[in-house]
């Protein structure tokens, strides 16, 4: 079976740590509510560094960790919902800074499932193009750019950060993916792009896009609907990605879920009949960083020894779109 080998990992978070206490000074909330409802204690927030810079820093560490020449990277996939420019892509800016000139470079937007989608794409490229040596996947997010810090229902949840992996083809590792999306839930989690009225616009405010009213570019979330979707989807994605290769979920050594809310993970663990000990959690220190959350946790799990060589792992994400996906792979 063709799989991938993670030969390097990197992580970068801004210095500023925004604690629950600090948030309770700017909005009507408190540490007790945030901790018991989400598990989050603090998150990192940029003080102006752009998204691509976070990505560059994490990519540089991953490349150093892998011990490769950046010129041998044939494909850079960046996952983000908080790009600095509509164009060029974050991937091109990262490519410029790391010296991988000539590689393919693309951004994908699959929200919190972004890293799972990118990991799957990387594997498929490596499998079908034997000239491709290394793929760099970078997930870089600055949710603070689209967060309304007067809205307590969302501003306590999100944080900024980036993480990266260097991947190579491995003919002897297990790999299985189960990815999907349900656009009928698009209205539950969104952030509008900037409005672009032109001299020719006549029905700008009349077109029914089937999304909640408002022209704000801040994140809007129907927490209850997304919670329901997440608790239903997470176990399904784990089970289905395992099933494709005849593995029982309890044979997994480590599960690295999207870090949105510890209660979602606890509910999924119960549903799967798997001990919480197998779920890697670092959301207490990062909050929800959308597509960066899984690779940030993956990085921490590698560095603290929770994920060891030979382990069977599952990464599983869910988010705006609504998108979802699980991948089982051997580390
Ligand atoms: O990454 C994308 C995926 N996103 C997710 O997975 C998020 C899924 N949703 C959730 O995790 C949860 O729905 C939230 C954490 C967002 C909210 O938790 P909840 O238990 O569903 O709370 P709620 O929205 O039902 O609010 C309960 C109460 C309300 O007060 P009343 O109406 O009962 O008096 C809120 O006004 O808590 C209040 N509340 C707060 N209180 C203090 C809401 N936010 C806060 C806050 N601090 N930050």
CSV table of C-alpha atoms and ligand atoms in Angstrom, one decimal:
chain,number,residue,atom,x,y,z
A,1,UNK,CA,0.0,0.0,0.0
A,2,UNK,CA,1.3,3.5,-0.8
A,3,UNK,CA,1.4,5.8,2.1
A,4,UNK,CA,3.3,8.9,3.2
A,5,UNK,CA,6.2,9.4,5.5
A,6,UNK,CA,6.3,12.5,7.6
A,7,UNK,CA,10.0,13.4,7.5
A,8,UNK,CA,9.9,16.8,9.1
A,9,UNK,CA,7.5,18.9,11.1
A,10,UNK,CA,7.4,22.6,12.1
A,11,UNK,CA,5.3,24.9,14.2
A,12,UNK,CA,5.1,28.6,14.8
A,13,UNK,CA,2.8,30.7,16.9
A,14,UNK,CA,2.8,34.4,17.7
A,15,UNK,CA,4.3,35.5,21.0
A,16,UNK,CA,1.2,37.2,22.4
A,17,UNK,CA,-0.8,34.8,24.6
A,18,UNK,CA,-4.4,35.9,25.1
A,19,UNK,CA,-5.7,34.2,28.3
A,20,UNK,CA,-9.3,33.8,29.4
A,21,UNK,CA,-8.7,36.3,32.1
A,22,UNK,CA,-7.5,38.9,29.5
A,23,UNK,CA,-10.6,38.2,27.4
A,24,UNK,CA,-12.9,38.7,30.4
A,25,UNK,CA,-11.5,42.3,30.6
A,26,UNK,CA,-12.7,43.2,27.1
A,27,UNK,CA,-15.9,41.2,26.8
A,28,UNK,CA,-18.6,39.8,29.1
A,29,UNK,CA,-17.2,36.4,29.8
A,30,UNK,CA,-15.1,34.5,32.4
A,31,UNK,CA,-12.6,31.7,32.7
A,32,UNK,CA,-15.1,29.3,34.3
A,33,UNK,CA,-17.5,29.5,31.3
A,34,UNK,CA,-14.8,29.2,28.7
A,35,UNK,CA,-13.1,26.3,30.4
A,36,UNK,CA,-16.2,24.3,31.2
A,37,UNK,CA,-17.9,24.9,27.8
A,38,UNK,CA,-14.8,24.5,25.6
A,39,UNK,CA,-11.7,23.4,27.5
A,40,UNK,CA,-9.7,26.4,26.2
A,41,UNK,CA,-7.5,28.4,28.6
A,42,UNK,CA,-5.5,30.6,26.2
A,43,UNK,CA,-4.7,31.2,22.5
A,44,UNK,CA,-1.9,32.9,20.6
A,45,UNK,CA,-2.8,36.1,18.7
A,46,UNK,CA,-0.7,37.9,16.1
A,47,UNK,CA,0.3,41.5,16.7
A,48,UNK,CA,0.5,42.2,13.0
A,49,UNK,CA,2.6,39.4,11.5
A,50,UNK,CA,0.8,38.3,8.3
A,51,UNK,CA,-0.5,34.8,7.9
A,52,UNK,CA,2.1,33.9,5.3
A,53,UNK,CA,4.9,34.8,7.8
A,54,UNK,CA,3.5,32.3,10.4
A,55,UNK,CA,3.5,29.7,7.6
A,56,UNK,CA,7.1,30.5,6.5
A,57,UNK,CA,8.4,30.1,10.0
A,58,UNK,CA,6.7,26.8,10.5
A,59,UNK,CA,7.8,25.6,7.0
A,60,UNK,CA,11.4,26.5,7.7
A,61,UNK,CA,11.4,24.4,10.8
A,62,UNK,CA,9.8,21.5,9.0
A,63,UNK,CA,12.4,21.7,6.2
A,64,UNK,CA,15.3,21.8,8.7
A,65,UNK,CA,13.8,18.9,10.6
A,66,UNK,CA,13.6,16.9,7.4
A,67,UNK,CA,17.1,17.8,6.5
A,68,UNK,CA,16.2,18.4,2.8
A,69,UNK,CA,17.1,21.0,0.2
A,70,UNK,CA,14.0,23.2,-0.3
A,71,UNK,CA,14.8,23.0,-4.1
A,72,UNK,CA,13.7,19.3,-3.9
A,73,UNK,CA,10.2,20.3,-2.9
A,74,UNK,CA,7.9,19.8,-5.9
A,75,UNK,CA,4.6,20.8,-4.4
A,76,UNK,CA,3.5,23.3,-1.7
A,77,UNK,CA,-0.1,23.0,-0.5
A,78,UNK,CA,-1.2,25.7,1.9
A,79,UNK,CA,-4.5,25.5,3.8
A,80,UNK,CA,-6.0,28.7,5.1
A,81,UNK,CA,-9.2,30.6,5.4
A,82,UNK,CA,-7.3,33.8,6.3
A,83,UNK,CA,-5.1,34.5,3.3
A,84,UNK,CA,-3.3,37.9,3.3
A,85,UNK,CA,-4.2,38.6,-0.4
A,86,UNK,CA,-6.9,37.4,-2.7
A,87,UNK,CA,-4.0,36.9,-5.0
A,88,UNK,CA,-1.2,35.9,-4.9
A,89,UNK,CA,-1.7,32.7,-2.9
A,90,UNK,CA,-0.1,32.2,0.5
A,91,UNK,CA,1.6,29.2,-1.0
A,92,UNK,CA,3.5,31.4,-3.5
A,93,UNK,CA,4.6,33.8,-0.8
A,94,UNK,CA,5.9,30.9,1.3
A,95,UNK,CA,7.6,29.4,-1.7
A,96,UNK,CA,9.4,32.8,-2.3
A,97,UNK,CA,10.6,32.9,1.3
A,98,UNK,CA,11.9,29.3,1.6
A,99,UNK,CA,13.6,29.2,-1.8
A,100,UNK,CA,11.6,26.4,-3.4
A,101,UNK,CA,11.3,28.3,-6.7
A,102,UNK,CA,9.7,26.3,-9.5
A,103,UNK,CA,7.6,24.0,-7.3
A,104,UNK,CA,3.8,23.9,-7.8
A,105,UNK,CA,2.1,26.1,-5.2
A,106,UNK,CA,-1.5,26.1,-4.3
A,107,UNK,CA,-3.9,27.3,-1.5
A,108,UNK,CA,-6.9,25.3,-0.6
A,109,UNK,CA,-9.8,26.4,1.5
A,110,UNK,CA,-11.5,23.6,3.3
A,111,UNK,CA,-11.7,25.4,6.6
A,112,UNK,CA,-11.0,23.3,9.7
A,113,UNK,CA,-10.7,20.1,7.6
A,114,UNK,CA,-8.1,21.8,5.4
A,115,UNK,CA,-5.0,19.9,6.7
A,116,UNK,CA,-6.8,16.5,6.2
A,117,UNK,CA,-7.7,17.4,2.6
A,118,UNK,CA,-4.2,18.6,1.9
A,119,UNK,CA,-2.6,15.5,3.4
A,120,UNK,CA,-4.8,13.4,1.2
A,121,UNK,CA,-3.9,15.5,-1.9
A,122,UNK,CA,-0.2,15.2,-1.1
A,123,UNK,CA,-0.5,11.5,-0.9
A,124,UNK,CA,-2.3,11.3,-4.2
A,125,UNK,CA,0.3,13.5,-6.0
A,126,UNK,CA,3.2,11.5,-4.6
A,127,UNK,CA,1.5,8.2,-5.6
A,128,UNK,CA,0.9,9.2,-9.2
A,129,UNK,CA,3.9,11.4,-10.0
A,130,UNK,CA,7.0,9.4,-9.4
A,131,UNK,CA,9.2,12.5,-10.2
A,132,UNK,CA,7.8,14.3,-7.2
A,133,UNK,CA,10.2,13.9,-4.3
A,134,UNK,CA,8.8,16.0,-1.5
A,135,UNK,CA,5.5,17.8,-0.7
A,136,UNK,CA,5.3,20.6,1.8
A,137,UNK,CA,2.0,21.0,3.5
A,138,UNK,CA,1.5,24.2,5.5
A,139,UNK,CA,-1.5,25.2,7.5
A,140,UNK,CA,-1.4,28.9,8.5
A,141,UNK,CA,-4.3,30.8,10.1
A,142,UNK,CA,-5.0,34.1,11.7
A,143,UNK,CA,-8.5,33.8,12.9
A,144,UNK,CA,-8.0,37.0,14.9
A,145,UNK,CA,-8.3,38.9,11.6
A,146,UNK,CA,-11.9,37.7,11.1
A,147,UNK,CA,-13.0,37.7,14.8
A,148,UNK,CA,-15.3,40.2,16.3
A,149,UNK,CA,-13.9,40.9,19.8
A,150,UNK,CA,-17.2,42.3,21.0
A,151,UNK,CA,-19.0,39.0,20.3
A,152,UNK,CA,-18.4,36.7,23.3
A,153,UNK,CA,-20.0,33.7,21.6
A,154,UNK,CA,-17.1,33.5,19.0
A,155,UNK,CA,-14.2,35.6,20.2
A,156,UNK,CA,-13.3,33.2,23.1
A,157,UNK,CA,-12.9,30.3,20.7
A,158,UNK,CA,-10.3,31.3,18.1
A,159,UNK,CA,-6.6,31.7,17.9
A,160,UNK,CA,-3.7,32.1,15.4
A,161,UNK,CA,-0.9,29.7,14.5
A,162,UNK,CA,0.8,27.7,11.7
A,163,UNK,CA,2.3,24.2,11.4
A,164,UNK,CA,3.9,22.4,8.5
A,165,UNK,CA,5.0,18.9,7.5
A,166,UNK,CA,7.3,17.6,4.8
A,167,UNK,CA,6.1,14.4,3.2
A,168,UNK,CA,7.6,11.8,1.0
A,169,UNK,CA,6.2,8.7,-0.7
A,170,UNK,CA,6.4,5.4,1.3
A,171,UNK,CA,5.3,2.2,-0.4
A,172,UNK,CA,5.1,0.3,2.9
A,173,UNK,CA,2.8,2.4,5.0
A,174,UNK,CA,-0.9,2.1,5.5
A,175,UNK,CA,-3.1,5.1,4.3
A,176,UNK,CA,-6.8,5.5,4.1
A,177,UNK,CA,-9.0,8.6,3.7
A,178,UNK,CA,-12.6,9.4,4.0
A,179,UNK,CA,-13.4,13.0,2.9
A,180,UNK,CA,-16.6,14.9,2.2
A,181,UNK,CA,-18.7,18.0,2.5
A,182,UNK,CA,-22.3,19.1,3.0
A,183,UNK,CA,-22.9,22.5,1.5
A,184,UNK,CA,-26.5,22.5,2.8
A,185,UNK,CA,-24.9,23.5,6.1
A,186,UNK,CA,-22.9,26.4,4.6
A,187,UNK,CA,-25.0,29.0,6.5
A,188,UNK,CA,-23.9,27.7,9.9
A,189,UNK,CA,-20.3,28.9,9.8
A,190,UNK,CA,-19.2,31.7,7.6
A,191,UNK,CA,-17.1,34.9,7.1
A,192,UNK,CA,-18.0,37.1,4.2
A,193,UNK,CA,-15.5,38.3,1.7
A,194,UNK,CA,-15.2,42.1,1.3
A,195,UNK,CA,-18.1,43.5,-0.7
A,196,UNK,CA,-17.3,44.6,-4.2
A,197,UNK,CA,-19.8,47.0,-5.5
A,198,UNK,CA,-19.0,48.1,-9.0
A,199,UNK,CA,-20.6,50.9,-11.1
A,200,UNK,CA,-22.7,48.2,-12.7
A,201,UNK,CA,-24.1,46.7,-9.5
A,202,UNK,CA,-27.9,46.9,-9.3
A,203,UNK,CA,-29.0,44.1,-7.1
A,204,UNK,CA,-26.2,44.0,-4.6
A,205,UNK,CA,-28.4,43.8,-1.6
A,206,UNK,CA,-31.2,41.9,-3.1
A,207,UNK,CA,-29.6,38.7,-4.2
A,208,UNK,CA,-30.5,35.9,-1.9
A,209,UNK,CA,-27.3,34.0,-1.1
A,210,UNK,CA,-29.2,31.8,1.5
A,211,UNK,CA,-26.8,33.0,4.1
A,212,UNK,CA,-27.5,34.9,7.3
A,213,UNK,CA,-28.0,38.7,6.8
A,214,UNK,CA,-25.2,41.1,7.2
A,215,UNK,CA,-22.2,42.3,5.4
A,216,UNK,CA,-19.7,41.8,8.2
A,217,UNK,CA,-16.5,40.0,7.3
A,218,UNK,CA,-16.4,38.6,10.9
A,219,UNK,CA,-16.9,35.0,11.6
A,220,UNK,CA,-20.5,34.0,12.2
A,221,UNK,CA,-21.2,30.7,13.8
A,222,UNK,CA,-24.4,28.8,14.7
A,223,UNK,CA,-22.7,27.0,17.6
A,224,UNK,CA,-25.4,24.6,18.3
A,225,UNK,CA,-25.8,23.4,14.7
A,226,UNK,CA,-22.0,23.1,14.2
A,227,UNK,CA,-21.8,21.2,17.5
A,228,UNK,CA,-24.4,18.7,16.4
A,229,UNK,CA,-22.6,18.3,13.0
A,230,UNK,CA,-19.2,17.9,14.7
A,231,UNK,CA,-20.3,15.3,17.3
A,232,UNK,CA,-22.1,13.3,14.5
A,233,UNK,CA,-19.3,13.5,11.9
A,234,UNK,CA,-16.2,13.0,13.9
A,235,UNK,CA,-16.9,9.3,14.9
A,236,UNK,CA,-18.2,8.6,11.3
A,237,UNK,CA,-15.0,9.9,9.7
A,238,UNK,CA,-12.9,7.8,12.1
A,239,UNK,CA,-14.9,4.7,11.6
A,240,UNK,CA,-15.1,5.0,7.8
A,241,UNK,CA,-11.4,5.7,7.3
A,242,UNK,CA,-10.6,2.7,9.4
A,243,UNK,CA,-13.1,0.5,7.7
A,244,UNK,CA,-11.5,1.1,4.3
A,245,UNK,CA,-8.4,-0.8,5.4
A,246,UNK,CA,-10.1,-3.3,7.7
A,247,UNK,CA,-9.0,-1.7,10.9
A,248,UNK,CA,-11.1,-1.4,14.0
A,249,UNK,CA,-11.0,2.1,15.5
A,250,UNK,CA,-9.7,0.7,18.8
A,251,UNK,CA,-6.6,-0.6,17.0
A,252,UNK,CA,-5.6,3.1,16.5
A,253,UNK,CA,-2.7,4.2,18.7
A,254,UNK,CA,-3.4,7.9,18.5
A,255,UNK,CA,-6.3,10.1,17.3
A,256,UNK,CA,-5.6,13.7,16.5
A,257,UNK,CA,-8.9,15.6,16.1
A,258,UNK,CA,-9.6,19.1,15.1
A,259,UNK,CA,-9.2,21.2,18.3
A,260,UNK,CA,-12.5,23.1,18.5
A,261,UNK,CA,-14.0,22.0,21.8
A,262,UNK,CA,-13.0,19.3,24.3
A,263,UNK,CA,-16.7,18.4,24.8
A,264,UNK,CA,-17.0,17.4,21.1
A,265,UNK,CA,-14.0,15.1,21.5
A,266,UNK,CA,-15.4,13.6,24.7
A,267,UNK,CA,-18.7,12.9,23.0
A,268,UNK,CA,-17.0,11.3,20.0
A,269,UNK,CA,-14.7,9.2,22.2
A,270,UNK,CA,-17.8,7.8,24.0
A,271,UNK,CA,-19.6,7.1,20.7
A,272,UNK,CA,-16.5,5.3,19.4
A,273,UNK,CA,-16.0,3.4,22.7
A,274,UNK,CA,-12.4,4.6,22.7
A,275,UNK,CA,-10.6,5.9,25.8
A,276,UNK,CA,-9.9,9.7,25.9
A,277,UNK,CA,-6.3,8.8,26.5
A,278,UNK,CA,-5.9,8.0,22.8
A,279,UNK,CA,-7.1,11.5,21.8
A,280,UNK,CA,-4.4,14.1,21.6
A,281,UNK,CA,-5.5,17.4,22.9
A,282,UNK,CA,-3.7,20.8,22.9
A,283,UNK,CA,-6.7,23.1,22.5
A,284,UNK,CA,-6.2,24.4,26.0
A,285,UNK,CA,-3.2,26.4,24.8
A,286,UNK,CA,-4.2,27.2,21.3
A,287,UNK,CA,-8.0,27.5,21.0
A,288,UNK,CA,-9.5,26.7,17.6
A,289,UNK,CA,-7.0,27.7,14.9
A,290,UNK,CA,-9.1,26.2,12.0
A,291,UNK,CA,-7.0,24.3,9.5
A,292,UNK,CA,-3.8,24.8,11.6
A,293,UNK,CA,-5.3,23.0,14.6
A,294,UNK,CA,-4.6,19.4,13.5
A,295,UNK,CA,-1.0,19.9,12.4
A,296,UNK,CA,-0.3,22.0,15.5
A,297,UNK,CA,-1.5,19.0,17.6
A,298,UNK,CA,0.4,16.6,15.3
A,299,UNK,CA,3.6,18.6,15.9
A,300,UNK,CA,3.1,18.6,19.7
A,301,UNK,CA,2.3,14.9,19.7
A,302,UNK,CA,5.5,14.1,17.7
A,303,UNK,CA,7.7,16.3,19.9
A,304,UNK,CA,6.4,15.1,23.3
A,305,UNK,CA,6.5,11.4,22.2
A,306,UNK,CA,2.7,10.8,22.2
A,307,UNK,CA,3.0,9.8,18.5
A,308,UNK,CA,5.8,7.3,17.9
A,309,UNK,CA,7.3,5.8,14.7
A,310,UNK,CA,5.1,2.8,13.6
A,311,UNK,CA,2.0,4.1,15.4
A,312,UNK,CA,-1.3,3.9,13.6
A,313,UNK,CA,-2.8,7.4,13.8
A,314,UNK,CA,-6.0,9.0,12.7
A,315,UNK,CA,-6.3,12.8,11.9
A,316,UNK,CA,-9.9,13.9,11.8
A,317,UNK,CA,-11.4,17.3,11.0
A,318,UNK,CA,-14.7,19.1,10.5
A,319,UNK,CA,-15.6,22.7,9.9
A,320,UNK,CA,-17.1,25.4,7.7
A,321,UNK,CA,-18.5,24.3,4.4
A,322,UNK,CA,-19.5,22.1,6.0
A,323,UNK,CA,-16.4,20.0,5.4
A,324,UNK,CA,-15.1,16.9,7.1
A,325,UNK,CA,-12.5,14.2,6.7
A,326,UNK,CA,-10.5,11.5,8.4
A,327,UNK,CA,-7.2,9.9,7.4
A,328,UNK,CA,-5.6,6.8,8.9
A,329,UNK,CA,-1.9,6.6,8.4
A,330,UNK,CA,1.2,5.0,9.9
A,331,UNK,CA,3.7,7.5,11.4
B,1,LIG,O1,-14.0,24.9,14.0
B,1,LIG,C1,-15.3,24.8,13.5
B,1,LIG,C2,-16.1,24.0,14.3
B,1,LIG,N1,-16.7,24.7,15.4
B,1,LIG,C3,-17.2,24.1,16.5
B,1,LIG,O2,-16.9,22.9,16.6
B,1,LIG,C4,-18.0,24.8,17.5
B,1,LIG,C5,-19.2,24.0,17.9
B,1,LIG,N2,-20.0,24.6,18.9
B,1,LIG,C6,-19.6,24.8,20.2
B,1,LIG,O3,-18.5,24.3,20.5
B,1,LIG,C7,-20.5,25.3,21.2
B,1,LIG,O4,-21.8,25.5,20.6
B,1,LIG,C8,-20.0,26.7,21.8
B,1,LIG,C9,-18.8,26.6,22.6
B,1,LIG,C10,-19.7,27.7,20.6
B,1,LIG,C11,-21.1,27.3,22.6
B,1,LIG,O5,-21.4,26.4,23.7
B,1,LIG,P1,-22.9,26.1,24.1
B,1,LIG,O6,-22.9,25.2,25.3
B,1,LIG,O7,-23.6,25.7,22.9
B,1,LIG,O8,-23.4,27.5,24.6
B,1,LIG,P2,-24.6,28.4,24.1
B,1,LIG,O9,-24.3,29.1,22.8
B,1,LIG,O10,-25.9,27.6,24.1
B,1,LIG,O11,-24.7,29.5,25.2
B,1,LIG,C12,-25.2,29.2,26.5
B,1,LIG,C13,-25.2,30.4,27.4
B,1,LIG,C14,-26.0,31.6,26.7
B,1,LIG,O12,-26.6,32.3,27.8
B,1,LIG,P3,-28.2,32.0,28.1
B,1,LIG,O13,-28.9,32.4,26.8
B,1,LIG,O14,-28.3,30.6,28.4
B,1,LIG,O15,-28.4,33.0,29.2
B,1,LIG,C15,-24.9,32.5,26.1
B,1,LIG,O16,-25.3,33.8,26.0
B,1,LIG,O17,-23.9,30.9,27.5
B,1,LIG,C16,-23.8,32.3,27.1
B,1,LIG,N3,-22.5,32.6,26.5
B,1,LIG,C17,-21.4,32.9,27.2
B,1,LIG,N4,-21.3,33.2,28.6
B,1,LIG,C18,-20.1,33.6,29.0
B,1,LIG,C19,-22.1,32.4,25.2
B,1,LIG,N5,-20.8,32.7,25.1
B,1,LIG,C20,-20.4,33.0,26.3
B,1,LIG,C21,-19.1,33.4,26.8
B,1,LIG,N6,-19.0,33.7,28.1
B,1,LIG,N7,-18.0,33.5,26.1
